[in-house]
PDB file of C-alpha atoms in Angstrom:
ATOM      1  CA  MET A  14     -58.428 -65.695   0.857  1.00  0.00           C
ATOM      2  CA  LYS A  15     -54.860 -65.352   2.246  1.00  0.00           C
ATOM      3  CA  PRO A  16     -54.824 -63.878   5.867  1.00  0.00           C
ATOM      4  CA  ASN A  17     -52.926 -60.668   6.108  1.00  0.00           C
ATOM      5  CA  THR A  18     -53.224 -59.002   2.589  1.00  0.00           C
ATOM      6  CA  HIS A  19     -55.619 -56.376   3.389  1.00  0.00           C
ATOM      7  CA  PRO A  20     -54.541 -53.209   5.522  1.00  0.00           C
ATOM      8  CA  ASP A  21     -55.880 -52.469   8.655  1.00  0.00           C
ATOM      9  CA  TYR A  22     -59.197 -50.546   7.932  1.00  0.00           C
ATOM     10  CA  HIS A  23     -60.545 -48.420  11.177  1.00  0.00           C
ATOM     11  CA  MET A  24     -62.873 -46.193  11.705  1.00  0.00           C
ATOM     12  CA  ILE A  25     -60.952 -42.483  12.278  1.00  0.00           C
ATOM     13  CA  LYS A  26     -62.523 -38.630  11.979  1.00  0.00           C
ATOM     14  CA  VAL A  27     -62.207 -35.700   9.647  1.00  0.00           C
ATOM     15  CA  GLN A  28     -62.413 -32.458  10.089  1.00  0.00           C
ATOM     16  CA  MET A  29     -63.349 -29.994   7.592  1.00  0.00           C
ATOM     17  CA  THR A  30     -62.155 -26.547   7.015  1.00  0.00           C
ATOM     18  CA  ASP A  31     -64.732 -25.231   9.154  1.00  0.00           C
ATOM     19  CA  GLY A  32     -64.025 -26.766  12.102  1.00  0.00           C
ATOM     20  CA  THR A  33     -67.223 -29.497  11.443  1.00  0.00           C
ATOM     21  CA  VAL A  34     -66.514 -33.373  12.425  1.00  0.00           C
ATOM     22  CA  PHE A  35     -67.629 -36.489  10.707  1.00  0.00           C
ATOM     23  CA  GLU A  36     -66.448 -40.469  11.197  1.00  0.00           C
ATOM     24  CA  THR A  37     -65.702 -43.040   8.146  1.00  0.00           C
ATOM     25  CA  ARG A  38     -64.011 -45.535   7.962  1.00  0.00           C
ATOM     26  CA  SER A  39     -60.317 -45.600   6.239  1.00  0.00           C
ATOM     27  CA  THR A  40     -57.062 -47.290   6.095  1.00  0.00           C
ATOM     28  CA  TRP A  41     -55.197 -43.666   6.962  1.00  0.00           C
ATOM     29  CA  GLY A  42     -53.904 -43.761  10.432  1.00  0.00           C
ATOM     30  CA  LYS A  43     -55.030 -45.447  13.636  1.00  0.00           C
ATOM     31  CA  GLU A  44     -57.934 -46.513  15.168  1.00  0.00           C
ATOM     32  CA  GLY A  45     -59.663 -42.801  16.634  1.00  0.00           C
ATOM     33  CA  ASP A  46     -56.773 -40.441  14.874  1.00  0.00           C
ATOM     34  CA  THR A  47     -58.198 -37.133  13.203  1.00  0.00           C
ATOM     35  CA  MET A  48     -57.318 -35.943   9.765  1.00  0.00           C
ATOM     36  CA  ALA A  49     -57.811 -32.300   9.763  1.00  0.00           C
ATOM     37  CA  LEU A  50     -58.279 -31.315   5.674  1.00  0.00           C
ATOM     38  CA  GLU A  51     -56.543 -28.426   4.408  1.00  0.00           C
ATOM     39  CA  ILE A  52     -58.785 -28.145   1.286  1.00  0.00           C
ATOM     40  CA  ASP A  53     -62.193 -29.482   0.908  1.00  0.00           C
ATOM     41  CA  PRO A  54     -65.680 -28.906  -1.318  1.00  0.00           C
ATOM     42  CA  LEU A  55     -66.142 -25.710   1.024  1.00  0.00           C
ATOM     43  CA  SER A  56     -62.975 -23.958   0.326  1.00  0.00           C
ATOM     44  CA  HIS A  57     -61.748 -25.181  -2.735  1.00  0.00           C
ATOM     45  CA  PRO A  58     -62.226 -22.558  -5.933  1.00  0.00           C
ATOM     46  CA  ALA A  59     -63.345 -25.572  -8.184  1.00  0.00           C
ATOM     47  CA  TRP A  60     -66.765 -26.213  -6.115  1.00  0.00           C
ATOM     48  CA  THR A  61     -67.072 -22.791  -4.946  1.00  0.00           C
ATOM     49  CA  GLY A  62     -66.783 -21.338  -7.946  1.00  0.00           C
ATOM     50  CA  GLY A  63     -64.067 -18.849  -6.753  1.00  0.00           C
ATOM     51  CA  THR A  64     -61.603 -16.655  -9.107  1.00  0.00           C
ATOM     52  CA  ARG A  65     -59.645 -18.703 -11.199  1.00  0.00           C
ATOM     53  CA  GLN A  66     -56.653 -17.304 -13.816  1.00  0.00           C
ATOM     54  CA  LEU A  67     -57.952 -16.966 -17.510  1.00  0.00           C
ATOM     55  CA  ASP A  68     -56.027 -17.617 -20.353  1.00  0.00           C
ATOM     56  CA  GLN A  69     -54.049 -13.961 -21.280  1.00  0.00           C
ATOM     57  CA  GLY A  70     -53.848 -14.324 -25.463  1.00  0.00           C
ATOM     58  CA  GLY A  71     -51.704 -15.875 -27.594  1.00  0.00           C
ATOM     59  CA  ARG A  72     -48.057 -15.259 -28.186  1.00  0.00           C
ATOM     60  CA  VAL A  73     -49.230 -12.332 -30.421  1.00  0.00           C
ATOM     61  CA  ALA A  74     -51.173 -11.040 -27.614  1.00  0.00           C
ATOM     62  CA  GLN A  75     -48.125 -10.849 -25.327  1.00  0.00           C
ATOM     63  CA  PHE A  76     -46.123  -9.559 -27.834  1.00  0.00           C
ATOM     64  CA  ASN A  77     -48.750  -6.225 -28.572  1.00  0.00           C
ATOM     65  CA  LYS A  78     -49.319  -5.730 -24.933  1.00  0.00           C
ATOM     66  CA  ARG A  79     -45.585  -5.656 -24.204  1.00  0.00           C
ATOM     67  CA  PHE A  80     -44.312  -3.730 -27.556  1.00  0.00           C
ATOM     68  CA  GLY A  81     -47.680  -2.125 -29.040  1.00  0.00           C
ATOM     69  CA  GLY A  82     -46.706   1.582 -27.862  1.00  0.00           C
ATOM     70  CA  LEU A  83     -43.452   1.618 -29.721  1.00  0.00           C
ATOM     71  CA  THR A  84     -43.038   3.225 -33.207  1.00  0.00           C
ATOM     72  CA  LEU A  85     -40.752   3.614 -35.767  1.00  0.00           C
ATOM     73  CA  LYS A  86     -40.191   7.095 -36.418  1.00  0.00           C
ATOM     74  CA  LYS A  87     -38.450   8.663 -39.704  1.00  0.00           C
TER      75      LYS A  87
END
């Protein structure tokens, strides 16, 4: 194996959004650094089942919503 081809692999701390901290091995940062997460499985709607925007209909539904009240009077 060639020397100096792989990145430095060391222990770091990961801080979740609720404040819990765990240690793992990573190539991120330096030995002993702390990575603070902004999004994790405890806060992201994909894992928590939070709200998400549903499809608001097609072009015809959008047209009817915008112009549905208009009528032609003679």
